[in-house]
CSV table of C-alpha atoms and ligand atoms in Angstrom, one decimal:
chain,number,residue,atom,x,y,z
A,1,UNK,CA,90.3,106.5,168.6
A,2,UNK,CA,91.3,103.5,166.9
A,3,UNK,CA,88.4,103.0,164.9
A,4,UNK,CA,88.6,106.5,164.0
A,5,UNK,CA,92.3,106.0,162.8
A,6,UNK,CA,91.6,102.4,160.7
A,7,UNK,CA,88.5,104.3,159.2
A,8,UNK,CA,90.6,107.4,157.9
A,9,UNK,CA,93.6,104.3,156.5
A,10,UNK,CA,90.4,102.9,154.9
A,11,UNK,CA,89.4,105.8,153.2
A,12,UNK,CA,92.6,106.8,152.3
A,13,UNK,CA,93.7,103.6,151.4
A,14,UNK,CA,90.4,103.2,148.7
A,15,UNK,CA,89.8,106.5,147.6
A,16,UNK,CA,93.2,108.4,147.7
A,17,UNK,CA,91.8,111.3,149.5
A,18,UNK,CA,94.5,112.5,151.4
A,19,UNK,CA,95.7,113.3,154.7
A,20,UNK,CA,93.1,114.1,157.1
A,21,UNK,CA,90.1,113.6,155.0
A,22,UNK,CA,87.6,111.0,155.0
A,23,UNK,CA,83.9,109.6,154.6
A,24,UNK,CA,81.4,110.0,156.9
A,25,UNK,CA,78.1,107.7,157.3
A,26,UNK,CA,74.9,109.5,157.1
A,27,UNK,CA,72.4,108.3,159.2
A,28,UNK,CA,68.5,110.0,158.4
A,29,UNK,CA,66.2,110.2,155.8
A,30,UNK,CA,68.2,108.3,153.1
A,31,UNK,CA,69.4,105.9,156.1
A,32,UNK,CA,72.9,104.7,157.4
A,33,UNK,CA,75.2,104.5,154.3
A,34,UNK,CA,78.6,102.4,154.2
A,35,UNK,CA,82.2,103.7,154.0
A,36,UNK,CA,82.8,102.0,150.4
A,37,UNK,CA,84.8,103.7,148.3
A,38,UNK,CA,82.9,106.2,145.8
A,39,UNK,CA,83.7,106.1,141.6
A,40,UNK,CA,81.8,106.9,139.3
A,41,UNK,CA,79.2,107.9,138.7
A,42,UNK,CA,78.6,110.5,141.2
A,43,UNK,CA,77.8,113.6,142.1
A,44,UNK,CA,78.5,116.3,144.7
A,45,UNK,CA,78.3,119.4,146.5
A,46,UNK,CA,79.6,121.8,149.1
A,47,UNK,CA,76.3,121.7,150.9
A,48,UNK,CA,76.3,119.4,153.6
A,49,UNK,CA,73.3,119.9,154.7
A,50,UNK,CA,69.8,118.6,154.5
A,51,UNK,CA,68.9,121.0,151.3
A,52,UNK,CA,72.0,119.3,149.6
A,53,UNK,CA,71.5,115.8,150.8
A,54,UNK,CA,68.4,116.7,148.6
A,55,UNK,CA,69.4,117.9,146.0
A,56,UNK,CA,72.1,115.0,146.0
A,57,UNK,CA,69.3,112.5,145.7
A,58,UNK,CA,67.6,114.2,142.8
A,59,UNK,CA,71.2,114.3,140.8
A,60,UNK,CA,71.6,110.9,141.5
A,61,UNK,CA,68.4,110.2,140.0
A,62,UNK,CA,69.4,111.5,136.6
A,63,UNK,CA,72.5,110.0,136.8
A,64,UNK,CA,71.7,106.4,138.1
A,65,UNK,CA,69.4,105.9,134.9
A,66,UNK,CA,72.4,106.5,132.9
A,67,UNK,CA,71.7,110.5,132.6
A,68,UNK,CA,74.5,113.3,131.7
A,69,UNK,CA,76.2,115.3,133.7
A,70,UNK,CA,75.4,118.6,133.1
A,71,UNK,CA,71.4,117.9,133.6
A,72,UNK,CA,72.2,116.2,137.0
A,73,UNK,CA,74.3,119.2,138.0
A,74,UNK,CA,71.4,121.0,137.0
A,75,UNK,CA,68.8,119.4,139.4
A,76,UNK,CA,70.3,119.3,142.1
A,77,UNK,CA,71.8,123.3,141.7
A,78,UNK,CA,68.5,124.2,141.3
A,79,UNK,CA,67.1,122.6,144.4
A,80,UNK,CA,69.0,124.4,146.7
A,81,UNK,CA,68.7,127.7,144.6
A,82,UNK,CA,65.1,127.4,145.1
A,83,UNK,CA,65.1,126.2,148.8
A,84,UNK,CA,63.9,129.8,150.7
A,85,UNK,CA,65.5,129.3,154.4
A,86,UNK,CA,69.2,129.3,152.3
A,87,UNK,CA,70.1,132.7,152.7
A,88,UNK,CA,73.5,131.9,150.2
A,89,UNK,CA,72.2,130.5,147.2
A,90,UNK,CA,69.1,131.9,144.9
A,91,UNK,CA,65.9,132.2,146.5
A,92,UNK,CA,65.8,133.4,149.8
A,93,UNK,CA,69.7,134.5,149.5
A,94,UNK,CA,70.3,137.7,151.4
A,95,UNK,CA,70.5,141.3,149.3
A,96,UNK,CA,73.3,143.5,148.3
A,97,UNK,CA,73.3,147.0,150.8
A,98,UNK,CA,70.6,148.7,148.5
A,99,UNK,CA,68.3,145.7,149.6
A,100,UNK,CA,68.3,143.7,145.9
A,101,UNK,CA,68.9,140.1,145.3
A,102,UNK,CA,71.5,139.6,143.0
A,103,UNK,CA,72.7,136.2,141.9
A,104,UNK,CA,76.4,135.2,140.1
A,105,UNK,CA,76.2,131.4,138.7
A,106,UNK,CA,78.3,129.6,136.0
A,107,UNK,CA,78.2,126.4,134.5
A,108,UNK,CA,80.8,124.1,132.8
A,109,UNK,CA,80.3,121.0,130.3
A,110,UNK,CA,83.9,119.1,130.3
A,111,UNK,CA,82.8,117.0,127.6
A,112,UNK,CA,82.9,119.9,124.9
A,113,UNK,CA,84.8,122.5,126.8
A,114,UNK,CA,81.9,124.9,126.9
A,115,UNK,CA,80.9,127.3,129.9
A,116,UNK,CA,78.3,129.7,130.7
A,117,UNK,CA,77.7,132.1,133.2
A,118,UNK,CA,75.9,134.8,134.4
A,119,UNK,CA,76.0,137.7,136.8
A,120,UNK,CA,73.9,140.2,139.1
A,121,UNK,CA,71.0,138.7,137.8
A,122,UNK,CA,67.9,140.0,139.5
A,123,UNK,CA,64.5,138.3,139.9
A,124,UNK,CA,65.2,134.8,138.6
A,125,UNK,CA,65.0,131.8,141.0
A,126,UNK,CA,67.2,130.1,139.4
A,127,UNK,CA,70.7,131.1,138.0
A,128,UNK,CA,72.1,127.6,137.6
A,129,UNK,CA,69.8,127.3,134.8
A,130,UNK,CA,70.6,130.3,132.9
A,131,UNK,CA,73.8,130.0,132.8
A,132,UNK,CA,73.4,126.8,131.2
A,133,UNK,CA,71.4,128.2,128.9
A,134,UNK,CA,74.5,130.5,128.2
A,135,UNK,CA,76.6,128.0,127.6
A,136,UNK,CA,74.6,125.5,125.4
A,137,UNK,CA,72.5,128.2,123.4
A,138,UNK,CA,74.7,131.0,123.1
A,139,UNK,CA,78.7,131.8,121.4
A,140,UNK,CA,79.1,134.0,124.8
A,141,UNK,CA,80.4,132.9,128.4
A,142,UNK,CA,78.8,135.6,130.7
A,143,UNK,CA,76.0,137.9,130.8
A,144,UNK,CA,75.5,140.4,133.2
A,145,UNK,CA,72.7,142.5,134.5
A,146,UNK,CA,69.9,143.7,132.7
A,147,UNK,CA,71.3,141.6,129.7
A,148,UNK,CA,71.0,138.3,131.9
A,149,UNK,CA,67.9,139.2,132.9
A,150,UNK,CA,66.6,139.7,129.2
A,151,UNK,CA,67.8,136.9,128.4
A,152,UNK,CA,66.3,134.9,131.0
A,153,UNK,CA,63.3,136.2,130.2
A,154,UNK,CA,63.4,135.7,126.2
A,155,UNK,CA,63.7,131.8,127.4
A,156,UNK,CA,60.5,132.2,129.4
A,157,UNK,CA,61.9,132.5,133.1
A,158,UNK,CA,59.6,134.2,135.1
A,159,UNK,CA,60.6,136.8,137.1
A,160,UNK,CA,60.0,137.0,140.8
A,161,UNK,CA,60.7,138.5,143.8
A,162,UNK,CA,63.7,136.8,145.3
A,163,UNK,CA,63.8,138.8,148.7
A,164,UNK,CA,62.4,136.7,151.2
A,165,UNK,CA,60.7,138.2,154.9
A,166,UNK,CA,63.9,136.3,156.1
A,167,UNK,CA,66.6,138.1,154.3
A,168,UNK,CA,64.8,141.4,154.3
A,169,UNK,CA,64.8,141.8,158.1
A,170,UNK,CA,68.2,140.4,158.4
A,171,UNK,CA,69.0,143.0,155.8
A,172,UNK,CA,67.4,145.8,158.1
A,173,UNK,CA,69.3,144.7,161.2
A,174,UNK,CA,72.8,145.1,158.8
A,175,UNK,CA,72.0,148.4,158.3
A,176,UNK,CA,70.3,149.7,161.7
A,177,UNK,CA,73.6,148.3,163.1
A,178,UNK,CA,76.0,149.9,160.3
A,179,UNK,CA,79.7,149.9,161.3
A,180,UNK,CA,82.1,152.0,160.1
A,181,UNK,CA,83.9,148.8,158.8
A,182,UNK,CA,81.5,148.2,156.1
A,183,UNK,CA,82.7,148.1,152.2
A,184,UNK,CA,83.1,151.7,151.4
A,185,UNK,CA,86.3,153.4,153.6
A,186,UNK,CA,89.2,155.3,152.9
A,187,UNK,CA,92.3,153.4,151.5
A,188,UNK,CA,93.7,152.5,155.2
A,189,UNK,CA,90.4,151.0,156.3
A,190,UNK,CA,90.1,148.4,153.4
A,191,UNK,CA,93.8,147.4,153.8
A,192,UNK,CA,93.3,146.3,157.5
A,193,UNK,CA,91.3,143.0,155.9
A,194,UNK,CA,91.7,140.9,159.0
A,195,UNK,CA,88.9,144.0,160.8
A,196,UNK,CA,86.7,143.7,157.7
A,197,UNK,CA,86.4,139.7,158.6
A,198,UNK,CA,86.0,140.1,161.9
A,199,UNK,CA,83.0,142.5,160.7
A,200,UNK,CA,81.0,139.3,160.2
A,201,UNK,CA,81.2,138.4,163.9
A,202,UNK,CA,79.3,141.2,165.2
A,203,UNK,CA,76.4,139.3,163.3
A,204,UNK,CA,76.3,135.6,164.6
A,205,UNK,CA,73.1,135.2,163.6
A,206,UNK,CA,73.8,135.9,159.9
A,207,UNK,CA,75.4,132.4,159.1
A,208,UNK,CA,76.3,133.2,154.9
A,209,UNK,CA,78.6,136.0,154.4
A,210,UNK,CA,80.0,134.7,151.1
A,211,UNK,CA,78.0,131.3,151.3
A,212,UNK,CA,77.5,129.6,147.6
A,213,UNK,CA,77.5,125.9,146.6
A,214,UNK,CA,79.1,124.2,144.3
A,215,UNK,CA,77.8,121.1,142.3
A,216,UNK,CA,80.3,118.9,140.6
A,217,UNK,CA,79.6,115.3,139.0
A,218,UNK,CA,80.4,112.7,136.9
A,219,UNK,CA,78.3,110.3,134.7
A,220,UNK,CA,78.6,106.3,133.6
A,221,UNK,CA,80.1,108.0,130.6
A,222,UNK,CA,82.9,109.9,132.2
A,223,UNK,CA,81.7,113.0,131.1
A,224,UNK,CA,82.5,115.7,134.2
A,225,UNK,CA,80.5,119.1,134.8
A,226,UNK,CA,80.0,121.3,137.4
A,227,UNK,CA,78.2,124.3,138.7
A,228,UNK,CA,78.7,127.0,141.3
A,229,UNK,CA,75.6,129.4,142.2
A,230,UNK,CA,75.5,131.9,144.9
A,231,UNK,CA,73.6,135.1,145.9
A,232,UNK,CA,77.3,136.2,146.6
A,233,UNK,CA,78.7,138.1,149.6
A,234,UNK,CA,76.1,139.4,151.7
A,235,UNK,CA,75.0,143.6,151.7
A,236,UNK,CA,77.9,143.8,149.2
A,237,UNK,CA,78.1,146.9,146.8
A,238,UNK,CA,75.3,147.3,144.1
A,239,UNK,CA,77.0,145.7,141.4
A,240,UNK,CA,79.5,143.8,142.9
A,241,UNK,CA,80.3,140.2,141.3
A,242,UNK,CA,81.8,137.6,143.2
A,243,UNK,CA,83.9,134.4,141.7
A,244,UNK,CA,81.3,132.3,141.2
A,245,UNK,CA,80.3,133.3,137.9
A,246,UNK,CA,83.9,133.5,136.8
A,247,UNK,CA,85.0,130.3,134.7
A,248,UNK,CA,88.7,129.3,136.5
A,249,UNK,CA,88.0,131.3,140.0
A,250,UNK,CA,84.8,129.8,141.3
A,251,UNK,CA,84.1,126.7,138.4
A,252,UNK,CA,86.4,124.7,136.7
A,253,UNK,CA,85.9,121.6,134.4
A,254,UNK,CA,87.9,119.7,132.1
A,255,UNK,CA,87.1,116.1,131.5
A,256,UNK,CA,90.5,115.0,131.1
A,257,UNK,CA,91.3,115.8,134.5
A,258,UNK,CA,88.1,116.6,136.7
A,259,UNK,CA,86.6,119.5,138.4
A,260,UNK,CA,86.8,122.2,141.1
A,261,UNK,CA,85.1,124.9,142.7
A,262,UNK,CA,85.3,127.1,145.1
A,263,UNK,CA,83.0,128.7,147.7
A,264,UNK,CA,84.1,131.6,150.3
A,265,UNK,CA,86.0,135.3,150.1
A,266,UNK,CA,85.2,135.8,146.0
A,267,UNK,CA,87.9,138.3,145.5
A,268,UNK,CA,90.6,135.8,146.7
A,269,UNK,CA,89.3,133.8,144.6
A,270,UNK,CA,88.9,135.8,141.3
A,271,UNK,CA,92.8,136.9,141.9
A,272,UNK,CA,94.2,133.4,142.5
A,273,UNK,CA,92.0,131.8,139.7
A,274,UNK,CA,91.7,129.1,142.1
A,275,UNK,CA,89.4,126.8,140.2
A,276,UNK,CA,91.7,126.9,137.4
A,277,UNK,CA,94.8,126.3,139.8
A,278,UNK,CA,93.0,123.4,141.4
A,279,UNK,CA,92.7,121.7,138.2
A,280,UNK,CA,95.9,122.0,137.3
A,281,UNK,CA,97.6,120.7,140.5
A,282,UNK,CA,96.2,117.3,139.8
A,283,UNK,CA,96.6,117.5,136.3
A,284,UNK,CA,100.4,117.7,138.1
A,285,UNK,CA,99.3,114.3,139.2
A,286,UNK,CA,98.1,116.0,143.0
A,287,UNK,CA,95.2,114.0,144.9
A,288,UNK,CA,91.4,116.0,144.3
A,289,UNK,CA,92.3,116.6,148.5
A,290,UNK,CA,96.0,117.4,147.9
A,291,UNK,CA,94.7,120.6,145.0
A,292,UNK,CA,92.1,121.7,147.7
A,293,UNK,CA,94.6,122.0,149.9
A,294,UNK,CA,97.4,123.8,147.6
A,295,UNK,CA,95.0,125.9,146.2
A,296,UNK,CA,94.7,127.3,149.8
A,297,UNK,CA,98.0,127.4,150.7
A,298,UNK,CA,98.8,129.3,147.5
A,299,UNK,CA,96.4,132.1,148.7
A,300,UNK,CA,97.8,132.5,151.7
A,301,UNK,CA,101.7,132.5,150.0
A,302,UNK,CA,100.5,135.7,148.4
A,303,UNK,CA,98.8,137.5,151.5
A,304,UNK,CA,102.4,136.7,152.9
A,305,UNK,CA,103.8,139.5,151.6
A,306,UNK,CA,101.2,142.4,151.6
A,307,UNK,CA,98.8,141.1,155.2
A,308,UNK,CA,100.7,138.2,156.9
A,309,UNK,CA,97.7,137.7,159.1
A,310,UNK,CA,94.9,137.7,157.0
A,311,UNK,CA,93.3,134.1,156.5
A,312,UNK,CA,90.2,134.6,154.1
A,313,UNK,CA,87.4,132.1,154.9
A,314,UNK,CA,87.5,129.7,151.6
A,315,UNK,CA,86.4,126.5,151.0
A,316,UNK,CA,87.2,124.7,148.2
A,317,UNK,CA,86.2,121.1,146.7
A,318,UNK,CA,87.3,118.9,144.0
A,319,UNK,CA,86.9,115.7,142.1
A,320,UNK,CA,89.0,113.9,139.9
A,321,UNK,CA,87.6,112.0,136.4
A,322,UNK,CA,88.2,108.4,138.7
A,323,UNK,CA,86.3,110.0,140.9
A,324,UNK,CA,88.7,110.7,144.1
A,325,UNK,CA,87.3,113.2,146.7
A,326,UNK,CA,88.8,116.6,148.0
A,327,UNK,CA,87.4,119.4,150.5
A,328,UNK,CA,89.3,121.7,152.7
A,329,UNK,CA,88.8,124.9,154.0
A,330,UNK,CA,91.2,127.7,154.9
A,331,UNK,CA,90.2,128.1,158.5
A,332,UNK,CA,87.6,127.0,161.5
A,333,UNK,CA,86.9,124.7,164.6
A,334,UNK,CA,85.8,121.7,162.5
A,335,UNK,CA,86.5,120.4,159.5
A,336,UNK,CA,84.4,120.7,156.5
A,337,UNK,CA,82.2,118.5,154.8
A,338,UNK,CA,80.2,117.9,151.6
A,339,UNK,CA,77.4,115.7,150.2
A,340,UNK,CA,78.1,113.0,148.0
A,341,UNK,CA,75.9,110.7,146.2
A,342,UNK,CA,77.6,107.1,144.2
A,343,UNK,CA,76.2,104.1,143.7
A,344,UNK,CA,76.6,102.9,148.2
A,345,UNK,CA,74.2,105.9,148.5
A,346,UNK,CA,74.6,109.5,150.2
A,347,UNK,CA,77.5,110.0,152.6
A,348,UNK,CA,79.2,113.6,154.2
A,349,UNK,CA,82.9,113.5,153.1
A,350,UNK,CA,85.2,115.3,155.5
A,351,UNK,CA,88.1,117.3,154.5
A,352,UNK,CA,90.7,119.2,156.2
A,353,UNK,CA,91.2,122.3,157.6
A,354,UNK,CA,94.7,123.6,156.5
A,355,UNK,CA,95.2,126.7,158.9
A,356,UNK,CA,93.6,125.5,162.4
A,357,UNK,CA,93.2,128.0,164.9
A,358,UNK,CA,93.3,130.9,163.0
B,1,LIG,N1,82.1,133.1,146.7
B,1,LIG,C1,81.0,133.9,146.6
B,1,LIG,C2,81.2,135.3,146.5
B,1,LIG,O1,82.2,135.8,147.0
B,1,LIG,O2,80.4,136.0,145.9
């Protein structure tokens, strides 16, 4: 206990994250890293798991040889879109209720203020890159649809099919075991939001409901940008886009201050622009940890007044241009974590969870 309290002072103390949040070590295939404060420059992302200690390592590579930021952000998006056992992100992500893959993704380059996104794209592995695309080769943010697609294809994507053996027969369990709480209801069904989460749990198997990564880094330049790619919220309505592909909901970048984005619930998201808000709060002069956290609370401060006990699973993260740490989620048993990659090598950065127990 002890120990546990001088580490959290230590992190605290060094890299301003906050109350509550701290480093981990990592012990495994890139071996037992140190609690030294990260700077920059460095990358990161909401994945915490082996697929993003990966992709961590191949961003790092860019970015250790003195690389930009938006081509690390790049490589390691794309590593965990293409990864076929993640059923939340690209490949292998599970299908909207008609059975088809579609994928949200947008990009941001803090350096010139440029963004690009893209959404319900169909049959391209990997969105992260398109929306680049969008945003260094075209005057547009977004493209949706069969326009994406095109578009994707005119700059030699191939197309595939995205749908996995995985996802499909999780898909065909969803709808053999159809509820009546699914997304189509009459008015007083889709107010009672706190039944349509609890949907989810009849399914424990099916771990990504909204599940989507963000990547966020920083190069030896100081030049900040960031991605977030998902395959959205899971069996949602043909057509449906989520807030990753929406510059200030699920991505925000702005190299004067840092970036943040956002994973979880999209339409909380979209409505609270919480990217945006994030970005703002430690423009305020708020800690990367401290903007996670308000960001969430803000949510909630609306649901106050229309569903006082409906707690939307988010998760948001954040960085800051001197490279300070944030990650908290709205709810959940344990607190959340996400990779990082600086020059002391990989660690799992813990955050907070700002309403326990609900
Ligand atoms: N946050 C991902 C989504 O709602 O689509």
């Amino acid at each position: 206990m002890k120990k546990e309290i001088s580490r959290r002072n230590f992190v605290n103390a060094t890299i301003g994250a906050g109350a509550g949040a701290m480093i981990l070590p990592v012990t495994g295939g890139f071996g037992l890293q140190s609690l030294s404060p990260v700077n920059r420059p460095l990358i990161i992302t909401s994945h915490a798991n082996e697929t993003g200690q990966k992709a961590m390592a191949a961003g790092w590579e860019i970015l250790k040889n003195g690389g930009n930021a938006v081509d690390a952000v790049e490589k390691a998006a794309n590593i965990i879109e293409v990864d076929p056992e993640d059923t939340s992100v690209g490949y292998g992500g599970l299908p909207n209720e008609d059975g088809v893959v579609q994928l949200d993704a947008s990009f941001m380059d803090g350096k010139t203020y440029s963004a690009g996104a893209v959404a319900c794209l169909e049959n391209i592995k990997t969105p992260a890159s398109v929306a680049k695309l969008v945003m260094q080769r075209t005057d547009h943010v977004l493209l949706v649809g069969k326009g994406a697609l095109d578009f994707a294809k005119a700059w030699g994507f191939p197309e595939e099919n995205l749908l996995t053996e995985k996802a499909r027969k999780i898909w065909l369990r969803w709808k053999e075991e159809m509820s009546p709480t699914d997304d189509w209801g009459a008015p007083e069904h889709l107010q009672n939001l706190v039944k349509k989460e609890s949907y989810w749990r009849d399914f424990p198997g099916i771990e990504h409901h909204y599940g989507t990564t963000n990547v966020l880094a920083i190069d030896s330049n100081g030049d900040i940008a960031g991605c977030t790619t998902t395959s959205g919220l899971s069996f949602k309505l043909n057509g449906r886009v989520g807030d990753s592909p929406i510059i200030g909901a699920g991505l925000y970048v702005d190299n004067e201050v840092g970036a943040a984005g956002a994973t979880g619930r999209g339409e909380d998201v979209i409505k609270s622009c919480a990217s945006y808000y994030m970005i703002m709060r430690m423009k305020e002069g708020r800690t990367p940890q401290q903007a996670c956290e308000d960001a969430l609370k803000m949510i909630i401060d609306r649901y106050k007044k229309v569903n006082p006990d409906f707690y939307p699973s988010e998760k948001f993260v954040a960085i800051n241009k001197n490279g300070e740490l944030g990650c908290a989620t709205m709810t959940g048993n344990r607190n959340p974590q996400m990779s990082v990659m600086a020059s002391k090598g990989y660690s799992r950065f813990e955050g907070t969870v700002v309403f326990p127990g609900r």
